[in-house]
Short mmCIF file of C-alpha atoms in Angstrom, two decimals:
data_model
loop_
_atom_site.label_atom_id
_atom_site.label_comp_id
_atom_site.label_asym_id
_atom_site.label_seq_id
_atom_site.Cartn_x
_atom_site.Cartn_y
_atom_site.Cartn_z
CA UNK A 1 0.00 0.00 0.00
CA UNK A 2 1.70 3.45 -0.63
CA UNK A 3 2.44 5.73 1.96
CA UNK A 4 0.11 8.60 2.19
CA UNK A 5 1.01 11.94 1.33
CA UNK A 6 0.20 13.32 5.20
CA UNK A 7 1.50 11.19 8.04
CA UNK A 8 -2.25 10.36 10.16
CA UNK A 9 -1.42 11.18 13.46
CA UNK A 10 -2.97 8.47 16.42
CA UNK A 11 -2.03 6.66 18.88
CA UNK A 12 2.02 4.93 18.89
CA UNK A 13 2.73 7.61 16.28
CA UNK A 14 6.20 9.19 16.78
CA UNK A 15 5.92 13.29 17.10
CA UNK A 16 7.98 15.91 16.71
CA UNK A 17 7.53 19.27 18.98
CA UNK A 18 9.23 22.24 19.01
CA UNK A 19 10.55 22.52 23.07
CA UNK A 20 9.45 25.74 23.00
CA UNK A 21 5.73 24.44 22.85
CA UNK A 22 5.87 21.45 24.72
CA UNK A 23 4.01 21.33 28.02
CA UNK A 24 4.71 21.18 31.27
CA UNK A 25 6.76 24.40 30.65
CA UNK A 26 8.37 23.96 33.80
CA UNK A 27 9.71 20.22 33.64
CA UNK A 28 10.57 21.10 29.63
CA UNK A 29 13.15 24.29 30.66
CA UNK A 30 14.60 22.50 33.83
CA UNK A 31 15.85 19.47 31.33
CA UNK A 32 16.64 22.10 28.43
CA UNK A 33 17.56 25.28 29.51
CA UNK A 34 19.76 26.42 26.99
CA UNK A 35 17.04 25.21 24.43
CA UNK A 36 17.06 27.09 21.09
CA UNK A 37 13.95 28.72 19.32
CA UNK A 38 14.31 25.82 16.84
CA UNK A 39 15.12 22.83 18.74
CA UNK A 40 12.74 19.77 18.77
CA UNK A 41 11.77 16.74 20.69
CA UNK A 42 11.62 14.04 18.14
CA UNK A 43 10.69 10.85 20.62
CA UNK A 44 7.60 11.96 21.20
CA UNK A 45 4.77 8.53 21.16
CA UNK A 46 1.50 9.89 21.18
CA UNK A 47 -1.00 8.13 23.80
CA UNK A 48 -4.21 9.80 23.52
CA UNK A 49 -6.21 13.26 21.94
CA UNK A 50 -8.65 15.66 24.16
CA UNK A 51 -9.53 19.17 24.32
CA UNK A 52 -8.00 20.65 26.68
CA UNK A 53 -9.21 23.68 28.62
CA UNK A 54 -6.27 25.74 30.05
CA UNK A 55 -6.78 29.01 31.85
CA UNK A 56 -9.24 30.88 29.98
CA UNK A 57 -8.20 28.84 26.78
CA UNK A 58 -9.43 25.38 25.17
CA UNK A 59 -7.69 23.93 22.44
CA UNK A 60 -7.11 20.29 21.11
CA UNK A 61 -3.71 19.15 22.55
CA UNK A 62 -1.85 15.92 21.75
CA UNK A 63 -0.92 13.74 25.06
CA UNK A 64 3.09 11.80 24.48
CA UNK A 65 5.38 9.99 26.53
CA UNK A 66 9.17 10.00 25.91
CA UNK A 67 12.06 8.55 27.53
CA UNK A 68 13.58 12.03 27.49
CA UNK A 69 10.91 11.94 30.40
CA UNK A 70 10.17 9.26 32.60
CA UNK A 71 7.14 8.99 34.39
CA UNK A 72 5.91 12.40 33.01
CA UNK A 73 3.40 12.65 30.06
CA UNK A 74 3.91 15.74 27.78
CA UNK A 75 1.28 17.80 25.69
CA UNK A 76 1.16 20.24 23.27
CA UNK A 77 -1.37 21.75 21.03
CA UNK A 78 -2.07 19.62 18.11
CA UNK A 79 -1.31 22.36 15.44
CA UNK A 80 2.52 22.38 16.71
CA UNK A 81 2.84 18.47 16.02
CA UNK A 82 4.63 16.92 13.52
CA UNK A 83 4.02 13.40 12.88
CA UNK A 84 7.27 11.67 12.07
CA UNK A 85 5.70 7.91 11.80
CA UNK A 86 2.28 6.84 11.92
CA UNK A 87 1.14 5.10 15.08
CA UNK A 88 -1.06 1.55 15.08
CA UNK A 89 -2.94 0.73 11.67
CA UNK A 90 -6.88 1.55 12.93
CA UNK A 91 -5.85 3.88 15.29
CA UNK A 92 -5.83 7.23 13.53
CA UNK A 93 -7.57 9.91 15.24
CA UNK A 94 -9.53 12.03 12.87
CA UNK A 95 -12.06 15.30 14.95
CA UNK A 96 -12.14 15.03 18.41
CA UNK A 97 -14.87 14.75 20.32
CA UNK A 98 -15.48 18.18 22.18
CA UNK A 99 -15.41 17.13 25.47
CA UNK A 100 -13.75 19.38 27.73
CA UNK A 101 -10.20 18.22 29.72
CA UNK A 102 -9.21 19.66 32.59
CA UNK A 103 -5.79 19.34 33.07
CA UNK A 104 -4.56 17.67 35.88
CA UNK A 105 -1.94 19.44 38.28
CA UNK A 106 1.15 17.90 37.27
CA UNK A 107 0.69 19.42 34.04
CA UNK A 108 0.08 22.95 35.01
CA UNK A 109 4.08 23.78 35.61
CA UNK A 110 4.20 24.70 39.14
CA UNK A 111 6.50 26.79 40.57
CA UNK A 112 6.79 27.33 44.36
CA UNK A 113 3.58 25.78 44.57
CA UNK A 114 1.76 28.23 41.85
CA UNK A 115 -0.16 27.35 39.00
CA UNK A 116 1.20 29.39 35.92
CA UNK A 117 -2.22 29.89 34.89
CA UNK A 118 -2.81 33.37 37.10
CA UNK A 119 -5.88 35.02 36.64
CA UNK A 120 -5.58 37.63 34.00
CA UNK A 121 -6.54 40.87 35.59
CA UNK A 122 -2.92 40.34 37.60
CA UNK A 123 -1.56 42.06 34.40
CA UNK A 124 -3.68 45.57 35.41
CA UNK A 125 -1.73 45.17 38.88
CA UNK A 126 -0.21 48.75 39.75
CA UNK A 127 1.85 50.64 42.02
CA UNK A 128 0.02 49.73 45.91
CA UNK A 129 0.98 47.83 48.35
CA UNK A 130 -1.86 45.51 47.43
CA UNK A 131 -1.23 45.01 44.13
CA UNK A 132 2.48 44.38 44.94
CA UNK A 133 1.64 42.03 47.66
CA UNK A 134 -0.82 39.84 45.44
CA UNK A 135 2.06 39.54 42.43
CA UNK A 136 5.08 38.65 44.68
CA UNK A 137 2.81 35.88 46.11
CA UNK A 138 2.51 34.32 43.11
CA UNK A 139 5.84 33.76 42.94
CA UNK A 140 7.02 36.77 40.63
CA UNK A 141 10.13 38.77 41.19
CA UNK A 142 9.32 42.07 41.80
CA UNK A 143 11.34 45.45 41.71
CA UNK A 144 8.95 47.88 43.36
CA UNK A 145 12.30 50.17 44.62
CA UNK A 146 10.96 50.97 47.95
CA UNK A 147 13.28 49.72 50.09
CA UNK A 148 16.56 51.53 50.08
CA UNK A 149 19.45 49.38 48.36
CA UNK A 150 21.25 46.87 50.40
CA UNK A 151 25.04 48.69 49.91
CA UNK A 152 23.00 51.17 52.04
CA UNK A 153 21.86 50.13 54.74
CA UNK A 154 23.92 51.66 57.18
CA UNK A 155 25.37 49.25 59.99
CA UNK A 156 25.86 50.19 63.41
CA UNK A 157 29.54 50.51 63.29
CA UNK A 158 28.82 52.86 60.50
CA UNK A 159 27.57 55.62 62.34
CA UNK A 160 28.82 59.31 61.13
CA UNK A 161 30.99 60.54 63.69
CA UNK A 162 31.84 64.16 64.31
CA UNK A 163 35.04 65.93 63.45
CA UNK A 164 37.09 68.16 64.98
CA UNK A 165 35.25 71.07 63.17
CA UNK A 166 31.89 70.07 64.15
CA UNK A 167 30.73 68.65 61.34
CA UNK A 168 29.83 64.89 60.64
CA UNK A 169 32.38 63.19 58.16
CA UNK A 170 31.66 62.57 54.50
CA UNK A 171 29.19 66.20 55.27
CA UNK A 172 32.45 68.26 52.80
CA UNK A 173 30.43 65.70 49.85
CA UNK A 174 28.06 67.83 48.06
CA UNK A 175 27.73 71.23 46.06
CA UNK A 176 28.85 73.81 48.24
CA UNK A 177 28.98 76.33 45.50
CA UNK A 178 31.97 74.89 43.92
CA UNK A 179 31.58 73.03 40.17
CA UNK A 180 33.85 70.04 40.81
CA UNK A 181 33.40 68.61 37.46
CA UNK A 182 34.12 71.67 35.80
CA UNK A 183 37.58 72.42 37.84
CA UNK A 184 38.44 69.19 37.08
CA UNK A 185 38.46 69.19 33.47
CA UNK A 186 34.86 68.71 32.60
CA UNK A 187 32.86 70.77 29.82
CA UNK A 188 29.55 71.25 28.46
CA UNK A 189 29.87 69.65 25.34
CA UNK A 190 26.97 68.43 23.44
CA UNK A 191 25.92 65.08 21.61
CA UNK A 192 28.19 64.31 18.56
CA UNK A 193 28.38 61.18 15.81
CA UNK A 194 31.96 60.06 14.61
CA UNK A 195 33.20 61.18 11.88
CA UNK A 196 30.75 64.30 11.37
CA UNK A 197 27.72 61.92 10.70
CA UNK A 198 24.13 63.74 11.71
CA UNK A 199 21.21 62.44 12.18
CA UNK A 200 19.43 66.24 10.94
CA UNK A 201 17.77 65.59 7.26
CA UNK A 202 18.10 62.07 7.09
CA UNK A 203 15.70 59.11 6.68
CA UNK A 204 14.11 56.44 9.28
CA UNK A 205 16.12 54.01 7.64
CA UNK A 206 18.78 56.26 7.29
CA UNK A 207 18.73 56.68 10.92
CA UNK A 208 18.14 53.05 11.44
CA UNK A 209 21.00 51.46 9.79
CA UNK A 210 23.61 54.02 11.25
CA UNK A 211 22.65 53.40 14.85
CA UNK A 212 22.12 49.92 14.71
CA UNK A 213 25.16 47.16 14.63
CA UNK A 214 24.33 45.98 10.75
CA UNK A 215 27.51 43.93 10.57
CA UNK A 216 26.02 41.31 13.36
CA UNK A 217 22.76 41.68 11.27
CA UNK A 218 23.81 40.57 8.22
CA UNK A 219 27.27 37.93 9.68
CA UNK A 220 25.07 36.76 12.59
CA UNK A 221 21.02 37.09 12.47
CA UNK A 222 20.58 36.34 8.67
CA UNK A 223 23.21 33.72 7.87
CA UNK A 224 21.93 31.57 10.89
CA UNK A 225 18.39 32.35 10.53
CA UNK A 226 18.29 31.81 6.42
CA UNK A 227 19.70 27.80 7.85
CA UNK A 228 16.05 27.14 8.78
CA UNK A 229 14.53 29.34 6.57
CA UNK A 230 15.96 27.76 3.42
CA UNK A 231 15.18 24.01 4.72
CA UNK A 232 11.58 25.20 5.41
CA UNK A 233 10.87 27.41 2.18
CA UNK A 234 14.13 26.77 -0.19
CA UNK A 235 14.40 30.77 -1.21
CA UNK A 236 16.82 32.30 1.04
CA UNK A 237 16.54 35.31 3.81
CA UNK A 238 17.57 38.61 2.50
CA UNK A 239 18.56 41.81 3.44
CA UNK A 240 16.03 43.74 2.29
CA UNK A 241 13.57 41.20 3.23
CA UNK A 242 14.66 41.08 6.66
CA UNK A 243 14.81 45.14 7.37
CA UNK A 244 11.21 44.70 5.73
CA UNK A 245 10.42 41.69 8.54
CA UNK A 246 11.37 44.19 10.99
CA UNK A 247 9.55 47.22 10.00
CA UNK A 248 6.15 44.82 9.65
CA UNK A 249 6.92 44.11 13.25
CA UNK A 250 7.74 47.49 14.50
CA UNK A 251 4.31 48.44 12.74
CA UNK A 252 2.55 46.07 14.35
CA UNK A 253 4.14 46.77 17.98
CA UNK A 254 2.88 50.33 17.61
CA UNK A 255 -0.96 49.43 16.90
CA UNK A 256 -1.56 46.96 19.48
CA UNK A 257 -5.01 45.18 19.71
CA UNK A 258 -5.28 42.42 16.58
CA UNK A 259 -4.04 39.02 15.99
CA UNK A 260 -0.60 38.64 13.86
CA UNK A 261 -3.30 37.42 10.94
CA UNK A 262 -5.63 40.33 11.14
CA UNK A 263 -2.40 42.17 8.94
CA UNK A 264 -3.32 40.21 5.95
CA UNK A 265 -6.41 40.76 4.05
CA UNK A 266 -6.76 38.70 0.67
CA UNK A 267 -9.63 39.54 -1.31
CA UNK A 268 -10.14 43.28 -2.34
CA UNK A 269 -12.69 44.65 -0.25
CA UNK A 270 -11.40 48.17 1.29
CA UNK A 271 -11.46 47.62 4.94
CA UNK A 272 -14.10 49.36 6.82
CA UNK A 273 -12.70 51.29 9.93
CA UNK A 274 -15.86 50.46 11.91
CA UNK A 275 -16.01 46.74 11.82
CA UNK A 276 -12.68 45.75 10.67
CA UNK A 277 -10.05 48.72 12.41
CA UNK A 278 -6.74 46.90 11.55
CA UNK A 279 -4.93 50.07 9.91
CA UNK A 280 -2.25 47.55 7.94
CA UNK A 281 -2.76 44.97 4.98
CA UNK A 282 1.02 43.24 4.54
CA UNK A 283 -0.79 40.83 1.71
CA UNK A 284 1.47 43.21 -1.11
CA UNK A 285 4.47 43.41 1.61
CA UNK A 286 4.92 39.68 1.84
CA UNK A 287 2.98 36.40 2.10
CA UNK A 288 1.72 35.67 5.53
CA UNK A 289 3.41 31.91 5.75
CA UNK A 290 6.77 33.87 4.67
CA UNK A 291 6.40 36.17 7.58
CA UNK A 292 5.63 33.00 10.17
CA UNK A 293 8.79 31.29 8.40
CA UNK A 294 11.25 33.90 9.11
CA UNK A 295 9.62 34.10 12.48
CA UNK A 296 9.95 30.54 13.66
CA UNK A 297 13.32 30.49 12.38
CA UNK A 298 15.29 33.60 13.80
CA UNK A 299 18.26 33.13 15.37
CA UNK A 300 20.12 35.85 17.54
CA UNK A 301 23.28 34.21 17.48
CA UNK A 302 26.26 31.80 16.45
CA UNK A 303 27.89 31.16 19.40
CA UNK A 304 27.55 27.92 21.11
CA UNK A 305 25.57 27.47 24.70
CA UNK A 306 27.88 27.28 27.01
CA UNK A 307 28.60 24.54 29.60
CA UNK A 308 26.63 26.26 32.50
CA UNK A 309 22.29 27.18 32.95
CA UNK A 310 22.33 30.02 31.09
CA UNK A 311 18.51 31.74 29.88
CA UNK A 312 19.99 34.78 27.85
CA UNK A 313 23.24 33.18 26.17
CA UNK A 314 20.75 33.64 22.74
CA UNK A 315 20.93 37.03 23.49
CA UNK A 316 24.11 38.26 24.80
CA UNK A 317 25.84 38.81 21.69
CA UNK A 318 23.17 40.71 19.93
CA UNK A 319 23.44 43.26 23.36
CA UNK A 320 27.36 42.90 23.28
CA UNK A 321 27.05 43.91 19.80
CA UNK A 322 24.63 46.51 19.91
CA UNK A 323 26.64 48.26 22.72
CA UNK A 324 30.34 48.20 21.22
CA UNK A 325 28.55 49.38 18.34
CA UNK A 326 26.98 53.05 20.07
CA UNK A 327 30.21 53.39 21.70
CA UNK A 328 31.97 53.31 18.72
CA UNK A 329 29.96 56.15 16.65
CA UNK A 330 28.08 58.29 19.57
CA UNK A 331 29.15 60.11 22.32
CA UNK A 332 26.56 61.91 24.61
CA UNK A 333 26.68 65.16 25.78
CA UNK A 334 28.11 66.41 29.41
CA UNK A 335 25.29 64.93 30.78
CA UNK A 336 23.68 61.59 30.80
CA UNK A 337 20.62 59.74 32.61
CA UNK A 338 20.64 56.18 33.77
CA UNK A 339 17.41 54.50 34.47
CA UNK A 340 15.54 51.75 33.58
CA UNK A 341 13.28 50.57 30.82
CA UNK A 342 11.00 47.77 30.48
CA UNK A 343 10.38 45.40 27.39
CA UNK A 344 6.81 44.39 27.91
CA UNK A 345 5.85 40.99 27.75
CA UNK A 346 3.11 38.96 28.96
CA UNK A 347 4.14 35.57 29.27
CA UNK A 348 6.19 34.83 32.09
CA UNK A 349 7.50 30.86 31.06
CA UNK A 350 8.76 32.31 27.63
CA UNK A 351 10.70 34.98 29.29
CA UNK A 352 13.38 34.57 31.54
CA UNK A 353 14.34 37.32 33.91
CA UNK A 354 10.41 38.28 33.51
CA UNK A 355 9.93 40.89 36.27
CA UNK A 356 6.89 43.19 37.79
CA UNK A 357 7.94 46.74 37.76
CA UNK A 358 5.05 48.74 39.30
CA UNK A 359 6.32 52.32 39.00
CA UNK A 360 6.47 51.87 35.01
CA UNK A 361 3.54 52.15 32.61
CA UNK A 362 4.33 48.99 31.39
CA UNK A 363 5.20 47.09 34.62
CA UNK A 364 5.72 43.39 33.45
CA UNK A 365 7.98 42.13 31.25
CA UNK A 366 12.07 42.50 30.73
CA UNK A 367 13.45 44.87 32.79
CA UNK A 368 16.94 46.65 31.42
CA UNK A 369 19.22 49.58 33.05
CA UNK A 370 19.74 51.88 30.05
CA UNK A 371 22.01 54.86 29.83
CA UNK A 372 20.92 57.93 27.48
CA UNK A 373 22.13 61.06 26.86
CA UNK A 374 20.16 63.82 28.56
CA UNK A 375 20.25 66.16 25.86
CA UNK A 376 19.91 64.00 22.39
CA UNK A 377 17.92 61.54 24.76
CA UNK A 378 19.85 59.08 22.34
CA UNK A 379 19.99 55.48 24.34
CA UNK A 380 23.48 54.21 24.10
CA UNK A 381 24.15 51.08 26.40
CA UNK A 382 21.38 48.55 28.04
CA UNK A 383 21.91 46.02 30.27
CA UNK A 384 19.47 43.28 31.16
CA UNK A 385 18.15 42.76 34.79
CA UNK A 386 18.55 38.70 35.22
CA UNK A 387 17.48 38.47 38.34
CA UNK A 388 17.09 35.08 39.98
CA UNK A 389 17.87 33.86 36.27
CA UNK A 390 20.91 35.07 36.20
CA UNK A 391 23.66 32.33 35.93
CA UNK A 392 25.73 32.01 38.61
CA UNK A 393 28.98 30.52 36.68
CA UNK A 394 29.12 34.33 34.55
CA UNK A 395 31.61 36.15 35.71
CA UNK A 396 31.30 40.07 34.88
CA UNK A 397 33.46 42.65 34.99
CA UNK A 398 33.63 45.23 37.87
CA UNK A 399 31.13 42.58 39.86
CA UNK A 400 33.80 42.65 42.90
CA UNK A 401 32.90 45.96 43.62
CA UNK A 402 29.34 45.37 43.94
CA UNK A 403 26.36 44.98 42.64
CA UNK A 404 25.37 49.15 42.11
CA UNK A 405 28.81 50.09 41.57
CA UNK A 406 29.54 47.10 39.21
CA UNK A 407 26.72 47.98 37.34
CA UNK A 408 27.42 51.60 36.53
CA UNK A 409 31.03 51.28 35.96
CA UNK A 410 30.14 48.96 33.94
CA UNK A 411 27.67 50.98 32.44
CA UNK A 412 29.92 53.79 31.83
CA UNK A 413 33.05 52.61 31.15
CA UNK A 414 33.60 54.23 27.62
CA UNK A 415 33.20 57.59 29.15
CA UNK A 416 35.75 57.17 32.24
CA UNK A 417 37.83 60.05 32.75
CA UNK A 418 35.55 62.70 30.96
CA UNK A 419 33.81 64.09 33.62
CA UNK A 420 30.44 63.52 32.92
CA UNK A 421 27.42 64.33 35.40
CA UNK A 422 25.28 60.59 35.60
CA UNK A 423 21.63 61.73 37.30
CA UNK A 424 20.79 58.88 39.05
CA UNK A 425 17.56 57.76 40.96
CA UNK A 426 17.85 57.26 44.65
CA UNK A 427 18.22 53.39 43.95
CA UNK A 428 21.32 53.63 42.40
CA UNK A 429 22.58 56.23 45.07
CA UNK A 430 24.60 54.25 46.59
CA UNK A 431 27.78 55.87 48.18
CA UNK A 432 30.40 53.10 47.38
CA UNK A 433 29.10 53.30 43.55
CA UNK A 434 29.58 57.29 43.63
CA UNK A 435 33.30 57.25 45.16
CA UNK A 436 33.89 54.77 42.27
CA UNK A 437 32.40 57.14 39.80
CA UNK A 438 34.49 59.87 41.00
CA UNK A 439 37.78 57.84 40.91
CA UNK A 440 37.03 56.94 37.41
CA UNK A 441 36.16 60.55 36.75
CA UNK A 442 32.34 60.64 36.31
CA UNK A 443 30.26 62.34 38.39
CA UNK A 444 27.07 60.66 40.29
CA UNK A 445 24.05 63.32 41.07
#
């Protein structure tokens, strides 16, 4: 009998999931957790079908064992399988019968005893007590900056003590009328490109491609993404197709509220504004399976994982890269801001270092220090907040002195010795991290 053209899938068939959609999440990253977007599971033996009702969601999901797993069935949806060999003749499982399946407990990735599942109004959470309270019980790391850093917390033995002239030491810190920075070589230079380049009259792409680091783009993001792309479509990732991919997604990030497929429209009937609001059609941009192609299939980087748990190694070069890159062709004016900024997502098992920042409009998600200059307002280092994710084998540089003062010398290190002023929030105030600015001729206010 010849084969058929679509494996059936049923029960004894051998799968194939992506890790990334394999349930539970929990039990999946703890044996994977360098796992890349692409990387599969291909022992999957399927056992039985149901609908499954998750959270708010119900879907039909595909139930496997593996020996990957002992003892622990897996799921995922059944749009993310691939059927690699058919399962027992008669066996084939065609619709399933609606019946709802609640999923037991040891499939709902717990962690510290929470169901990942939260309700969804935790996402309007804001900054009160309450709201803070009810998110760090579930288990979430939370920066709510109300408690004053650890460096300073002052210890007994710490206690100011009075000089000779009266006053307590460490009290000569401070204004006092006198511009330090200035008298000690400092100016009040502005913003400024290398060689001469200006940002005045020139396009958004113009802009684009100047600031960001197009040599990784082109030696490191599309030569290792085209690999999948060209085994799953055969015509290879461009250039111009992926600074197109990116603008698509940059439009789409900036007119929130439809699904990824609500961008394509395929017959010709204008769109009404009423009942169908969606301000983009990509059909004449490019197909909508090419844009899920390239998506699946982007890779961040050609380094190997290293040895060691490490969540962000996909994502260290691109930052490394990114960095060198602004230091290389900017250089901010006499004074520059370091804060933090948030990357908002929603999803807290597909996002390590995923953090609840209440003070921020956008309070879940990535969390990153970020250093601009305060006149331009140009953004010219990051530097992600890892958290309890981050690994513990990384060494960094400048960690020995601490964990504010590592971070802005860190931070800053391109601009030692020009006597900058760095406003800072009181959370970074810490006095150790200050003297270290000031020895490294930056100036902490």
């Amino acid at each position: 009998m010849p084969r058929p053209l679509v494996l059936r899938l049923g029960e004894g068939a051998t799968c194939s999931v992506l890790l990334k959609f394999l349930r539970p999440s929990r039990e999946v990253s703890e044996r994977f957790p360098n796992a890349a977007p692409t990387q599969r599971l291909d022992d999957l033996v399927a056992v039985r079908f149901a609908v499954v009702t998750r959270g708010r969601s119900t879907y039909p999901a595909v139930f496997f064992t593996t020996p990957t797993f002992p003892g622990l069935q897996l799921q995922a949806a059944k749009k993310k399988v691939k059927v690699l060999q058919e399962g027992n003749p008669g066996s084939y499982w065609g619709d399933v019968p609606n019946v709802p399946f609640e999923l037991p407990p040891a499939l709902q990735a717990p962690v510290d005893g929470r169901d990942d599942n939260f309700d969804d109004d935790i996402f309007f959470a804001r900054n009160n007590a309450e709201d803070i309270a009810r998110v760090r019980a579930e288990g979430f790391e939370v920066d709510d900056d109300n408690d004053p850093a650890p460096e300073n917390v002052p210890q007994l033995w710490d206690a100011p003590r009075l000089t000779d002239a009266g006053l307590y030491e460490g009290q000569r810190w401070g204004w006092n009328g006198i511009d330090r920075r200035v008298t000690e070589g400092g100016n009040y230079n502005g913003p400024s490109f290398a060689n001469g380049w200006t940002p005045i009259g020139k396009t958004y792409m113009e802009i684009f491609l100047h600031l960001f680091p197009v040599v990784w783009l082109t030696d490191v993001l599309i030569r290792r993404t085209n690999v999948g792309v060209i085994n799953a479509a055969s015509k290879p990732f461009t250039f111009g197709e992926c600074l197109r991919f990116i603008g698509m997604r940059l439009l789409m990030a900036s007119s929130p509220g439809w699904s990824v497929d609500d961008y394509w429209c395929y017959d010709n009937t204008p769109r009404d504004q009423t009942t169908d609001p969606c301000p983009y059609n990509f059909r004449d941009l490019m197909g909508k399976k090419r844009f899920h192609v390239i998506g699946r299939n982007l890779a961040f980087t050609d380094v190997p994982p290293p040895t060691y748990v490490d969540r962000f190694w996909q994502i260290r070069q691109m930052i490394h890269a990114w960095n060198e890159h602004m230091a290389n062709i900017f250089l901010a004016a006499w004074i520059v801001c370091l804060d933090e900024s948030m990357s908002i997502w929603h999803t807290r098992w597909t996002c390590p270092g995923w953090v609840f920042c209440p003070r921020k409009p956008h309070p879940f998600g990535n969390e990153y220090h970020s250093a601009c200059c305060g006149i331009s307002t140009i953004m010219f280092v990051i530097e992600m907040v890892e958290g309890k994710d981050a690994p513990a084998l990384l060494r960094r540089p400048y960690e020995a002195m601490g964990k504010t003062a590592g971070l802005l010398l860190r931070m800053l290190s391109s601009y030692f010795g020009t006597g900058r002023y760095i406003v800072l929030d009181s959370g970074f105030c810490v006095l150790k991290a200050l003297v270290e600015l000031k020895r490294n001729g930056l100036f902490g206010c």
